[in-house]
């Protein structure tokens, strides 16, 4: 904090204003640190696959790899790394878009049932490939939620996708949507790996992963839950998580409905 800004004012009634400005500065500093951490993380995350792609392309170009099988293996790695870059760039852009739009569109409203169906269309094939059952229970005639449909779907897809990624083969995911006290609730529960107690408070942070290697292996970018957090915020909702290592994880989000309380 710049000391010249915290001089005690002659007029004692003005001291409140000074306190606020110190708090503003602390907040600004925090935001600045978050921003520079994010830039450092993004560059690291982007450079890793690029370095690997460049390395394998150079090796292939040199003509030193004679066996066709080996060449195919290298091409496979290049493809996987390029896909990772695509996912990463898409997630960075989605996060930037949700953040820059602030509070969502007051004119738009979300039909929860339809949004759930289209999110499931995307996730079901991935779940089926791992023999994971998704059971769905949606209350009839759910009221609408105000906000942008795309962000609601993105949130739900990310939660379900994590359920599939962090649940072993033949696991189960439960999706429930219901109303309580005039709010619309959405719950995604899995019986997968769970999250250790020490990590659970940090999982909504950008690029925070409990196990980096595992996240990488299942195609994670570390941005899924940061996107969820911002999407929920843009829909004026709340989200919480309960988890037990080795037993499973449950995310519950709730939103104001157009019927109000
Ligand atoms: P990632 O792309 O790594 O999945 P996310 O932001 O979506 O990033 O999630 C952050 C971390 O939280 C994950 O790396 C994982 O360790 C943990 N996590 C998220 N969802 C679940 C879940 N359903 N079960 C267990 N762990 C989870």
PDB file of C-alpha atoms and ligand atoms in Angstrom:
ATOM      1  CA  UNK A   1       0.000   0.000   0.000  1.00  0.00           C
ATOM      2  CA  UNK A   2       1.278   3.403  -0.942  1.00  0.00           C
ATOM      3  CA  UNK A   3       1.761   5.189   2.384  1.00  0.00           C
ATOM      4  CA  UNK A   4       0.950   8.590   0.936  1.00  0.00           C
ATOM      5  CA  UNK A   5      -2.609   7.361   0.565  1.00  0.00           C
ATOM      6  CA  UNK A   6      -3.138   6.484   4.209  1.00  0.00           C
ATOM      7  CA  UNK A   7      -2.419   9.833   5.807  1.00  0.00           C
ATOM      8  CA  UNK A   8      -4.840  10.535   8.625  1.00  0.00           C
ATOM      9  CA  UNK A   9      -7.252  13.228   7.500  1.00  0.00           C
ATOM     10  CA  UNK A  10      -7.838  16.363   9.555  1.00  0.00           C
ATOM     11  CA  UNK A  11     -11.586  15.907   9.368  1.00  0.00           C
ATOM     12  CA  UNK A  12     -12.356  12.767  11.447  1.00  0.00           C
ATOM     13  CA  UNK A  13     -15.631  12.302   9.568  1.00  0.00           C
ATOM     14  CA  UNK A  14     -13.643  11.521   6.446  1.00  0.00           C
ATOM     15  CA  UNK A  15     -11.768   8.617   7.964  1.00  0.00           C
ATOM     16  CA  UNK A  16     -14.329   6.104   6.685  1.00  0.00           C
ATOM     17  CA  UNK A  17     -13.537   7.112   3.141  1.00  0.00           C
ATOM     18  CA  UNK A  18      -9.866   6.480   3.775  1.00  0.00           C
ATOM     19  CA  UNK A  19     -10.554   3.007   5.176  1.00  0.00           C
ATOM     20  CA  UNK A  20     -12.511   2.203   2.058  1.00  0.00           C
ATOM     21  CA  UNK A  21      -9.660   3.293  -0.148  1.00  0.00           C
ATOM     22  CA  UNK A  22      -7.196   1.044   1.665  1.00  0.00           C
ATOM     23  CA  UNK A  23      -9.624  -1.839   1.224  1.00  0.00           C
ATOM     24  CA  UNK A  24     -10.006  -0.942  -2.441  1.00  0.00           C
ATOM     25  CA  UNK A  25      -6.260  -1.034  -2.837  1.00  0.00           C
ATOM     26  CA  UNK A  26      -6.012  -4.415  -1.122  1.00  0.00           C
ATOM     27  CA  UNK A  27      -8.790  -5.707  -3.374  1.00  0.00           C
ATOM     28  CA  UNK A  28      -7.078  -4.239  -6.438  1.00  0.00           C
ATOM     29  CA  UNK A  29      -3.798  -5.852  -5.452  1.00  0.00           C
ATOM     30  CA  UNK A  30      -5.548  -9.175  -4.977  1.00  0.00           C
ATOM     31  CA  UNK A  31      -7.170  -8.900  -8.405  1.00  0.00           C
ATOM     32  CA  UNK A  32      -3.843  -7.943  -9.951  1.00  0.00           C
ATOM     33  CA  UNK A  33      -2.132 -10.971  -8.386  1.00  0.00           C
ATOM     34  CA  UNK A  34      -4.968 -13.219  -9.564  1.00  0.00           C
ATOM     35  CA  UNK A  35      -4.646 -11.815 -13.074  1.00  0.00           C
ATOM     36  CA  UNK A  36      -0.888 -12.286 -13.264  1.00  0.00           C
ATOM     37  CA  UNK A  37      -1.162 -15.805 -11.789  1.00  0.00           C
ATOM     38  CA  UNK A  38      -3.767 -16.595 -14.427  1.00  0.00           C
ATOM     39  CA  UNK A  39      -1.552 -15.301 -17.256  1.00  0.00           C
ATOM     40  CA  UNK A  40       1.395 -17.312 -15.918  1.00  0.00           C
ATOM     41  CA  UNK A  41      -0.779 -20.430 -15.644  1.00  0.00           C
ATOM     42  CA  UNK A  42      -2.257 -19.967 -19.108  1.00  0.00           C
ATOM     43  CA  UNK A  43       1.153 -19.565 -20.722  1.00  0.00           C
ATOM     44  CA  UNK A  44       2.451 -22.638 -18.950  1.00  0.00           C
ATOM     45  CA  UNK A  45      -0.618 -24.699 -19.890  1.00  0.00           C
ATOM     46  CA  UNK A  46      -0.418 -23.605 -23.536  1.00  0.00           C
ATOM     47  CA  UNK A  47       3.330 -24.066 -23.843  1.00  0.00           C
ATOM     48  CA  UNK A  48       3.408 -27.629 -22.546  1.00  0.00           C
ATOM     49  CA  UNK A  49       1.423 -29.219 -25.402  1.00  0.00           C
ATOM     50  CA  UNK A  50       3.037 -26.891 -27.958  1.00  0.00           C
ATOM     51  CA  UNK A  51       6.548 -27.901 -26.887  1.00  0.00           C
ATOM     52  CA  UNK A  52       5.584 -31.535 -27.168  1.00  0.00           C
ATOM     53  CA  UNK A  53       4.000 -31.036 -30.614  1.00  0.00           C
ATOM     54  CA  UNK A  54       7.077 -29.153 -31.884  1.00  0.00           C
ATOM     55  CA  UNK A  55       9.419 -31.799 -30.540  1.00  0.00           C
ATOM     56  CA  UNK A  56       7.622 -34.692 -32.220  1.00  0.00           C
ATOM     57  CA  UNK A  57       7.204 -32.804 -35.511  1.00  0.00           C
ATOM     58  CA  UNK A  58      10.946 -32.062 -35.580  1.00  0.00           C
ATOM     59  CA  UNK A  59      11.794 -35.684 -34.875  1.00  0.00           C
ATOM     60  CA  UNK A  60       9.487 -36.866 -37.646  1.00  0.00           C
ATOM     61  CA  UNK A  61      10.845 -34.276 -40.078  1.00  0.00           C
ATOM     62  CA  UNK A  62      14.431 -35.321 -39.432  1.00  0.00           C
ATOM     63  CA  UNK A  63      13.667 -38.649 -41.096  1.00  0.00           C
ATOM     64  CA  UNK A  64      15.413 -40.482 -38.268  1.00  0.00           C
ATOM     65  CA  UNK A  65      12.379 -42.519 -37.297  1.00  0.00           C
ATOM     66  CA  UNK A  66      12.373 -45.408 -39.703  1.00  0.00           C
ATOM     67  CA  UNK A  67       9.743 -47.696 -38.258  1.00  0.00           C
ATOM     68  CA  UNK A  68       6.222 -46.955 -39.426  1.00  0.00           C
ATOM     69  CA  UNK A  69       4.772 -48.096 -36.102  1.00  0.00           C
ATOM     70  CA  UNK A  70       6.888 -45.576 -34.216  1.00  0.00           C
ATOM     71  CA  UNK A  71       5.933 -42.787 -36.653  1.00  0.00           C
ATOM     72  CA  UNK A  72       2.250 -43.555 -36.113  1.00  0.00           C
ATOM     73  CA  UNK A  73       2.747 -43.463 -32.357  1.00  0.00           C
ATOM     74  CA  UNK A  74       4.332 -40.008 -32.579  1.00  0.00           C
ATOM     75  CA  UNK A  75       1.536 -38.761 -34.839  1.00  0.00           C
ATOM     76  CA  UNK A  76      -0.954 -40.058 -32.275  1.00  0.00           C
ATOM     77  CA  UNK A  77       0.739 -38.031 -29.535  1.00  0.00           C
ATOM     78  CA  UNK A  78       0.696 -34.903 -31.720  1.00  0.00           C
ATOM     79  CA  UNK A  79      -3.025 -35.405 -32.281  1.00  0.00           C
ATOM     80  CA  UNK A  80      -3.750 -35.832 -28.556  1.00  0.00           C
ATOM     81  CA  UNK A  81      -1.752 -32.738 -27.657  1.00  0.00           C
ATOM     82  CA  UNK A  82      -3.481 -30.691 -30.375  1.00  0.00           C
ATOM     83  CA  UNK A  83      -6.847 -31.800 -28.992  1.00  0.00           C
ATOM     84  CA  UNK A  84      -5.736 -30.732 -25.530  1.00  0.00           C
ATOM     85  CA  UNK A  85      -4.789 -27.302 -26.868  1.00  0.00           C
ATOM     86  CA  UNK A  86      -8.197 -26.969 -28.522  1.00  0.00           C
ATOM     87  CA  UNK A  87      -9.996 -27.835 -25.273  1.00  0.00           C
ATOM     88  CA  UNK A  88      -7.850 -25.413 -23.339  1.00  0.00           C
ATOM     89  CA  UNK A  89      -8.413 -22.538 -25.771  1.00  0.00           C
ATOM     90  CA  UNK A  90     -12.155 -23.225 -25.851  1.00  0.00           C
ATOM     91  CA  UNK A  91     -12.330 -23.211 -22.035  1.00  0.00           C
ATOM     92  CA  UNK A  92     -10.308 -19.985 -21.789  1.00  0.00           C
ATOM     93  CA  UNK A  93     -12.624 -18.318 -24.303  1.00  0.00           C
ATOM     94  CA  UNK A  94     -15.774 -19.588 -22.561  1.00  0.00           C
ATOM     95  CA  UNK A  95     -14.518 -18.322 -19.209  1.00  0.00           C
ATOM     96  CA  UNK A  96     -13.630 -14.920 -20.688  1.00  0.00           C
ATOM     97  CA  UNK A  97     -17.050 -14.671 -22.328  1.00  0.00           C
ATOM     98  CA  UNK A  98     -19.007 -15.527 -19.183  1.00  0.00           C
ATOM     99  CA  UNK A  99     -16.896 -13.176 -17.090  1.00  0.00           C
ATOM    100  CA  UNK A 100     -17.048 -10.242 -19.463  1.00  0.00           C
ATOM    101  CA  UNK A 101     -20.833 -10.394 -19.751  1.00  0.00           C
ATOM    102  CA  UNK A 102     -21.282  -9.964 -16.016  1.00  0.00           C
ATOM    103  CA  UNK A 103     -24.840 -10.515 -14.890  1.00  0.00           C
ATOM    104  CA  UNK A 104     -26.794 -12.326 -17.477  1.00  0.00           C
ATOM    105  CA  UNK A 105     -29.502 -11.187 -19.801  1.00  0.00           C
ATOM    106  CA  UNK A 106     -32.668 -10.173 -17.967  1.00  0.00           C
ATOM    107  CA  UNK A 107     -34.782 -10.778 -21.063  1.00  0.00           C
ATOM    108  CA  UNK A 108     -33.726 -14.398 -21.596  1.00  0.00           C
ATOM    109  CA  UNK A 109     -35.160 -17.291 -19.655  1.00  0.00           C
ATOM    110  CA  UNK A 110     -34.180 -20.906 -19.344  1.00  0.00           C
ATOM    111  CA  UNK A 111     -36.438 -23.892 -19.693  1.00  0.00           C
ATOM    112  CA  UNK A 112     -34.675 -26.231 -17.287  1.00  0.00           C
ATOM    113  CA  UNK A 113     -36.182 -29.473 -18.653  1.00  0.00           C
ATOM    114  CA  UNK A 114     -35.074 -28.679 -22.226  1.00  0.00           C
ATOM    115  CA  UNK A 115     -31.618 -27.555 -21.094  1.00  0.00           C
ATOM    116  CA  UNK A 116     -31.207 -30.805 -19.132  1.00  0.00           C
ATOM    117  CA  UNK A 117     -32.227 -32.898 -22.126  1.00  0.00           C
ATOM    118  CA  UNK A 118     -29.763 -31.230 -24.470  1.00  0.00           C
ATOM    119  CA  UNK A 119     -26.939 -31.462 -21.921  1.00  0.00           C
ATOM    120  CA  UNK A 120     -27.659 -35.169 -21.489  1.00  0.00           C
ATOM    121  CA  UNK A 121     -27.519 -35.675 -25.271  1.00  0.00           C
ATOM    122  CA  UNK A 122     -23.910 -34.537 -25.109  1.00  0.00           C
ATOM    123  CA  UNK A 123     -22.878 -36.454 -21.988  1.00  0.00           C
ATOM    124  CA  UNK A 124     -24.691 -39.787 -22.456  1.00  0.00           C
ATOM    125  CA  UNK A 125     -22.308 -41.159 -25.115  1.00  0.00           C
ATOM    126  CA  UNK A 126     -19.289 -40.412 -22.897  1.00  0.00           C
ATOM    127  CA  UNK A 127     -20.996 -42.038 -19.907  1.00  0.00           C
ATOM    128  CA  UNK A 128     -22.047 -45.084 -21.930  1.00  0.00           C
ATOM    129  CA  UNK A 129     -18.449 -45.571 -23.083  1.00  0.00           C
ATOM    130  CA  UNK A 130     -17.501 -46.003 -19.402  1.00  0.00           C
ATOM    131  CA  UNK A 131     -20.624 -47.998 -18.598  1.00  0.00           C
ATOM    132  CA  UNK A 132     -21.756 -45.254 -16.205  1.00  0.00           C
ATOM    133  CA  UNK A 133     -25.502 -45.006 -15.550  1.00  0.00           C
ATOM    134  CA  UNK A 134     -27.094 -41.585 -15.340  1.00  0.00           C
ATOM    135  CA  UNK A 135     -30.417 -41.509 -13.517  1.00  0.00           C
ATOM    136  CA  UNK A 136     -32.504 -38.410 -14.045  1.00  0.00           C
ATOM    137  CA  UNK A 137     -35.323 -37.070 -11.896  1.00  0.00           C
ATOM    138  CA  UNK A 138     -36.842 -33.782 -12.988  1.00  0.00           C
ATOM    139  CA  UNK A 139     -39.852 -32.300 -11.190  1.00  0.00           C
ATOM    140  CA  UNK A 140     -42.784 -31.616 -13.481  1.00  0.00           C
ATOM    141  CA  UNK A 141     -43.536 -28.061 -14.614  1.00  0.00           C
ATOM    142  CA  UNK A 142     -40.380 -26.534 -13.194  1.00  0.00           C
ATOM    143  CA  UNK A 143     -40.508 -22.738 -13.294  1.00  0.00           C
ATOM    144  CA  UNK A 144     -38.103 -20.951 -15.605  1.00  0.00           C
ATOM    145  CA  UNK A 145     -34.795 -19.417 -14.560  1.00  0.00           C
ATOM    146  CA  UNK A 146     -33.783 -15.993 -15.769  1.00  0.00           C
ATOM    147  CA  UNK A 147     -30.552 -15.890 -17.746  1.00  0.00           C
ATOM    148  CA  UNK A 148     -28.671 -17.249 -20.665  1.00  0.00           C
ATOM    149  CA  UNK A 149     -29.485 -20.786 -21.693  1.00  0.00           C
ATOM    150  CA  UNK A 150     -25.959 -21.471 -22.997  1.00  0.00           C
ATOM    151  CA  UNK A 151     -24.407 -20.800 -19.628  1.00  0.00           C
ATOM    152  CA  UNK A 152     -26.838 -23.001 -17.777  1.00  0.00           C
ATOM    153  CA  UNK A 153     -26.085 -25.836 -20.204  1.00  0.00           C
ATOM    154  CA  UNK A 154     -22.338 -25.257 -20.014  1.00  0.00           C
ATOM    155  CA  UNK A 155     -22.536 -25.462 -16.212  1.00  0.00           C
ATOM    156  CA  UNK A 156     -24.521 -28.684 -16.270  1.00  0.00           C
ATOM    157  CA  UNK A 157     -22.336 -30.273 -18.959  1.00  0.00           C
ATOM    158  CA  UNK A 158     -19.192 -29.488 -16.954  1.00  0.00           C
ATOM    159  CA  UNK A 159     -20.635 -30.965 -13.753  1.00  0.00           C
ATOM    160  CA  UNK A 160     -21.817 -34.128 -15.503  1.00  0.00           C
ATOM    161  CA  UNK A 161     -18.562 -34.402 -17.444  1.00  0.00           C
ATOM    162  CA  UNK A 162     -16.580 -34.254 -14.185  1.00  0.00           C
ATOM    163  CA  UNK A 163     -18.890 -36.891 -12.733  1.00  0.00           C
ATOM    164  CA  UNK A 164     -18.010 -39.166 -15.638  1.00  0.00           C
ATOM    165  CA  UNK A 165     -14.286 -38.298 -15.579  1.00  0.00           C
ATOM    166  CA  UNK A 166     -13.810 -38.908 -11.867  1.00  0.00           C
ATOM    167  CA  UNK A 167     -16.036 -41.968 -11.490  1.00  0.00           C
ATOM    168  CA  UNK A 168     -14.611 -45.401 -12.303  1.00  0.00           C
ATOM    169  CA  UNK A 169     -16.213 -47.693 -14.872  1.00  0.00           C
ATOM    170  CA  UNK A 170     -19.735 -48.927 -14.042  1.00  0.00           C
ATOM    171  CA  UNK A 171     -20.339 -46.086 -11.599  1.00  0.00           C
ATOM    172  CA  UNK A 172     -23.517 -44.075 -11.165  1.00  0.00           C
ATOM    173  CA  UNK A 173     -24.508 -40.457 -11.548  1.00  0.00           C
ATOM    174  CA  UNK A 174     -27.750 -38.980 -10.250  1.00  0.00           C
ATOM    175  CA  UNK A 175     -29.189 -35.805 -11.677  1.00  0.00           C
ATOM    176  CA  UNK A 176     -32.083 -34.134  -9.909  1.00  0.00           C
ATOM    177  CA  UNK A 177     -33.938 -30.891 -10.550  1.00  0.00           C
ATOM    178  CA  UNK A 178     -36.607 -29.665  -8.156  1.00  0.00           C
ATOM    179  CA  UNK A 179     -38.036 -26.580  -6.515  1.00  0.00           C
ATOM    180  CA  UNK A 180     -37.761 -25.552  -2.901  1.00  0.00           C
ATOM    181  CA  UNK A 181     -38.965 -22.266  -1.428  1.00  0.00           C
ATOM    182  CA  UNK A 182     -39.423 -20.720  -4.832  1.00  0.00           C
ATOM    183  CA  UNK A 183     -35.916 -21.581  -6.033  1.00  0.00           C
ATOM    184  CA  UNK A 184     -34.872 -24.104  -8.642  1.00  0.00           C
ATOM    185  CA  UNK A 185     -32.377 -26.703  -7.405  1.00  0.00           C
ATOM    186  CA  UNK A 186     -30.056 -28.783  -9.499  1.00  0.00           C
ATOM    187  CA  UNK A 187     -28.068 -31.654  -8.034  1.00  0.00           C
ATOM    188  CA  UNK A 188     -25.385 -33.773  -9.662  1.00  0.00           C
ATOM    189  CA  UNK A 189     -24.152 -36.642  -7.536  1.00  0.00           C
ATOM    190  CA  UNK A 190     -21.658 -39.356  -8.366  1.00  0.00           C
ATOM    191  CA  UNK A 191     -20.247 -42.357  -6.531  1.00  0.00           C
ATOM    192  CA  UNK A 192     -16.739 -41.830  -7.819  1.00  0.00           C
ATOM    193  CA  UNK A 193     -13.326 -40.965  -6.412  1.00  0.00           C
ATOM    194  CA  UNK A 194     -14.434 -38.076  -4.232  1.00  0.00           C
ATOM    195  CA  UNK A 195     -12.314 -35.088  -3.243  1.00  0.00           C
ATOM    196  CA  UNK A 196      -9.957 -34.993  -0.249  1.00  0.00           C
ATOM    197  CA  UNK A 197     -11.065 -32.622   2.513  1.00  0.00           C
ATOM    198  CA  UNK A 198      -7.975 -30.450   2.151  1.00  0.00           C
ATOM    199  CA  UNK A 199      -8.724 -29.738  -1.517  1.00  0.00           C
ATOM    200  CA  UNK A 200     -12.470 -29.277  -1.558  1.00  0.00           C
ATOM    201  CA  UNK A 201     -12.398 -25.523  -0.877  1.00  0.00           C
ATOM    202  CA  UNK A 202     -10.074 -24.872  -3.781  1.00  0.00           C
ATOM    203  CA  UNK A 203     -11.581 -26.839  -6.646  1.00  0.00           C
ATOM    204  CA  UNK A 204     -13.428 -23.837  -8.113  1.00  0.00           C
ATOM    205  CA  UNK A 205     -10.119 -21.988  -8.599  1.00  0.00           C
ATOM    206  CA  UNK A 206      -8.758 -21.763 -12.117  1.00  0.00           C
ATOM    207  CA  UNK A 207      -6.295 -24.535 -12.904  1.00  0.00           C
ATOM    208  CA  UNK A 208      -6.627 -26.103  -9.460  1.00  0.00           C
ATOM    209  CA  UNK A 209      -6.612 -29.891  -9.669  1.00  0.00           C
ATOM    210  CA  UNK A 210      -6.449 -32.445  -6.908  1.00  0.00           C
ATOM    211  CA  UNK A 211      -4.233 -34.667  -9.020  1.00  0.00           C
ATOM    212  CA  UNK A 212      -2.727 -33.014 -12.067  1.00  0.00           C
ATOM    213  CA  UNK A 213      -1.680 -36.273 -13.703  1.00  0.00           C
ATOM    214  CA  UNK A 214      -5.137 -37.791 -13.314  1.00  0.00           C
ATOM    215  CA  UNK A 215      -6.864 -34.653 -14.630  1.00  0.00           C
ATOM    216  CA  UNK A 216      -4.553 -34.673 -17.664  1.00  0.00           C
ATOM    217  CA  UNK A 217      -5.184 -38.338 -18.318  1.00  0.00           C
ATOM    218  CA  UNK A 218      -8.958 -37.852 -18.415  1.00  0.00           C
ATOM    219  CA  UNK A 219      -8.637 -34.762 -20.632  1.00  0.00           C
ATOM    220  CA  UNK A 220      -9.137 -32.081 -17.979  1.00  0.00           C
ATOM    221  CA  UNK A 221      -8.059 -28.463 -18.424  1.00  0.00           C
ATOM    222  CA  UNK A 222      -8.467 -27.360 -14.801  1.00  0.00           C
ATOM    223  CA  UNK A 223     -10.988 -24.724 -15.892  1.00  0.00           C
ATOM    224  CA  UNK A 224     -14.228 -26.709 -15.798  1.00  0.00           C
ATOM    225  CA  UNK A 225     -15.309 -25.694 -12.308  1.00  0.00           C
ATOM    226  CA  UNK A 226     -14.115 -22.086 -12.708  1.00  0.00           C
ATOM    227  CA  UNK A 227     -16.528 -21.936 -15.664  1.00  0.00           C
ATOM    228  CA  UNK A 228     -19.241 -23.516 -13.484  1.00  0.00           C
ATOM    229  CA  UNK A 229     -18.675 -20.931 -10.756  1.00  0.00           C
ATOM    230  CA  UNK A 230     -18.949 -17.994 -13.147  1.00  0.00           C
ATOM    231  CA  UNK A 231     -21.952 -19.462 -14.948  1.00  0.00           C
ATOM    232  CA  UNK A 232     -23.769 -19.932 -11.614  1.00  0.00           C
ATOM    233  CA  UNK A 233     -22.903 -16.379 -10.635  1.00  0.00           C
ATOM    234  CA  UNK A 234     -24.205 -15.014 -13.923  1.00  0.00           C
ATOM    235  CA  UNK A 235     -27.518 -16.773 -13.236  1.00  0.00           C
ATOM    236  CA  UNK A 236     -27.679 -15.235  -9.736  1.00  0.00           C
ATOM    237  CA  UNK A 237     -27.362 -18.693  -8.204  1.00  0.00           C
ATOM    238  CA  UNK A 238     -25.348 -20.449  -5.506  1.00  0.00           C
ATOM    239  CA  UNK A 239     -23.416 -23.666  -5.660  1.00  0.00           C
ATOM    240  CA  UNK A 240     -22.003 -25.930  -3.005  1.00  0.00           C
ATOM    241  CA  UNK A 241     -20.137 -29.196  -2.975  1.00  0.00           C
ATOM    242  CA  UNK A 242     -20.075 -32.127  -0.581  1.00  0.00           C
ATOM    243  CA  UNK A 243     -17.573 -34.861  -1.104  1.00  0.00           C
ATOM    244  CA  UNK A 244     -16.010 -37.830   0.585  1.00  0.00           C
ATOM    245  CA  UNK A 245     -12.861 -39.427  -0.688  1.00  0.00           C
ATOM    246  CA  UNK A 246     -13.546 -42.887  -2.031  1.00  0.00           C
ATOM    247  CA  UNK A 247     -17.339 -42.424  -1.816  1.00  0.00           C
ATOM    248  CA  UNK A 248     -18.357 -39.695  -4.206  1.00  0.00           C
ATOM    249  CA  UNK A 249     -19.173 -36.081  -4.819  1.00  0.00           C
ATOM    250  CA  UNK A 250     -22.366 -34.045  -4.826  1.00  0.00           C
ATOM    251  CA  UNK A 251     -22.742 -30.585  -6.352  1.00  0.00           C
ATOM    252  CA  UNK A 252     -25.938 -28.667  -5.528  1.00  0.00           C
ATOM    253  CA  UNK A 253     -26.764 -25.408  -7.257  1.00  0.00           C
ATOM    254  CA  UNK A 254     -29.868 -23.277  -6.751  1.00  0.00           C
ATOM    255  CA  UNK A 255     -31.290 -20.354  -8.682  1.00  0.00           C
ATOM    256  CA  UNK A 256     -34.062 -17.805  -8.271  1.00  0.00           C
ATOM    257  CA  UNK A 257     -37.007 -18.830 -10.429  1.00  0.00           C
ATOM    258  CA  UNK A 258     -39.270 -16.501 -12.383  1.00  0.00           C
ATOM    259  CA  UNK A 259     -42.014 -17.406  -9.902  1.00  0.00           C
ATOM    260  CA  UNK A 260     -39.908 -15.923  -7.089  1.00  0.00           C
ATOM    261  CA  UNK A 261     -40.264 -16.695  -3.405  1.00  0.00           C
TER     262      UNK A 261
HETATM  263  P1  LIG B   1     -10.445 -30.614 -14.548  1.00  0.00           P
HETATM  264  O1  LIG B   1     -10.389 -30.163 -15.948  1.00  0.00           O
HETATM  265  O2  LIG B   1      -9.104 -30.956 -13.974  1.00  0.00           O
HETATM  266  O3  LIG B   1     -11.467 -31.659 -14.317  1.00  0.00           O
HETATM  267  P2  LIG B   1     -12.194 -28.856 -12.995  1.00  0.00           P
HETATM  268  O4  LIG B   1     -12.075 -27.389 -12.731  1.00  0.00           O
HETATM  269  O5  LIG B   1     -13.394 -29.325 -13.720  1.00  0.00           O
HETATM  270  O6  LIG B   1     -10.847 -29.279 -13.716  1.00  0.00           O
HETATM  271  O7  LIG B   1     -12.109 -29.609 -11.590  1.00  0.00           O
HETATM  272  C1  LIG B   1     -11.031 -29.304 -10.708  1.00  0.00           C
HETATM  273  C2  LIG B   1     -10.611 -30.543  -9.942  1.00  0.00           C
HETATM  274  O8  LIG B   1     -11.634 -30.902  -9.013  1.00  0.00           O
HETATM  275  C3  LIG B   1     -10.384 -31.776 -10.796  1.00  0.00           C
HETATM  276  O9  LIG B   1      -9.068 -31.827 -11.314  1.00  0.00           O
HETATM  277  C4  LIG B   1     -10.659 -32.901  -9.810  1.00  0.00           C
HETATM  278  O10 LIG B   1      -9.493 -33.144  -9.045  1.00  0.00           O
HETATM  279  C5  LIG B   1     -11.718 -32.327  -8.878  1.00  0.00           C
HETATM  280  N1  LIG B   1     -13.100 -32.744  -9.238  1.00  0.00           N
HETATM  281  C6  LIG B   1     -14.024 -32.018  -9.916  1.00  0.00           C
HETATM  282  N2  LIG B   1     -15.192 -32.697 -10.024  1.00  0.00           N
HETATM  283  C7  LIG B   1     -15.008 -33.881  -9.391  1.00  0.00           C
HETATM  284  C8  LIG B   1     -15.828 -35.029  -9.135  1.00  0.00           C
HETATM  285  N3  LIG B   1     -17.091 -35.100  -9.577  1.00  0.00           N
HETATM  286  N4  LIG B   1     -15.284 -36.048  -8.430  1.00  0.00           N
HETATM  287  C9  LIG B   1     -14.008 -35.993  -7.979  1.00  0.00           C
HETATM  288  N5  LIG B   1     -13.182 -34.953  -8.178  1.00  0.00           N
HETATM  289  C10 LIG B   1     -13.668 -33.899  -8.878  1.00  0.00           C
END
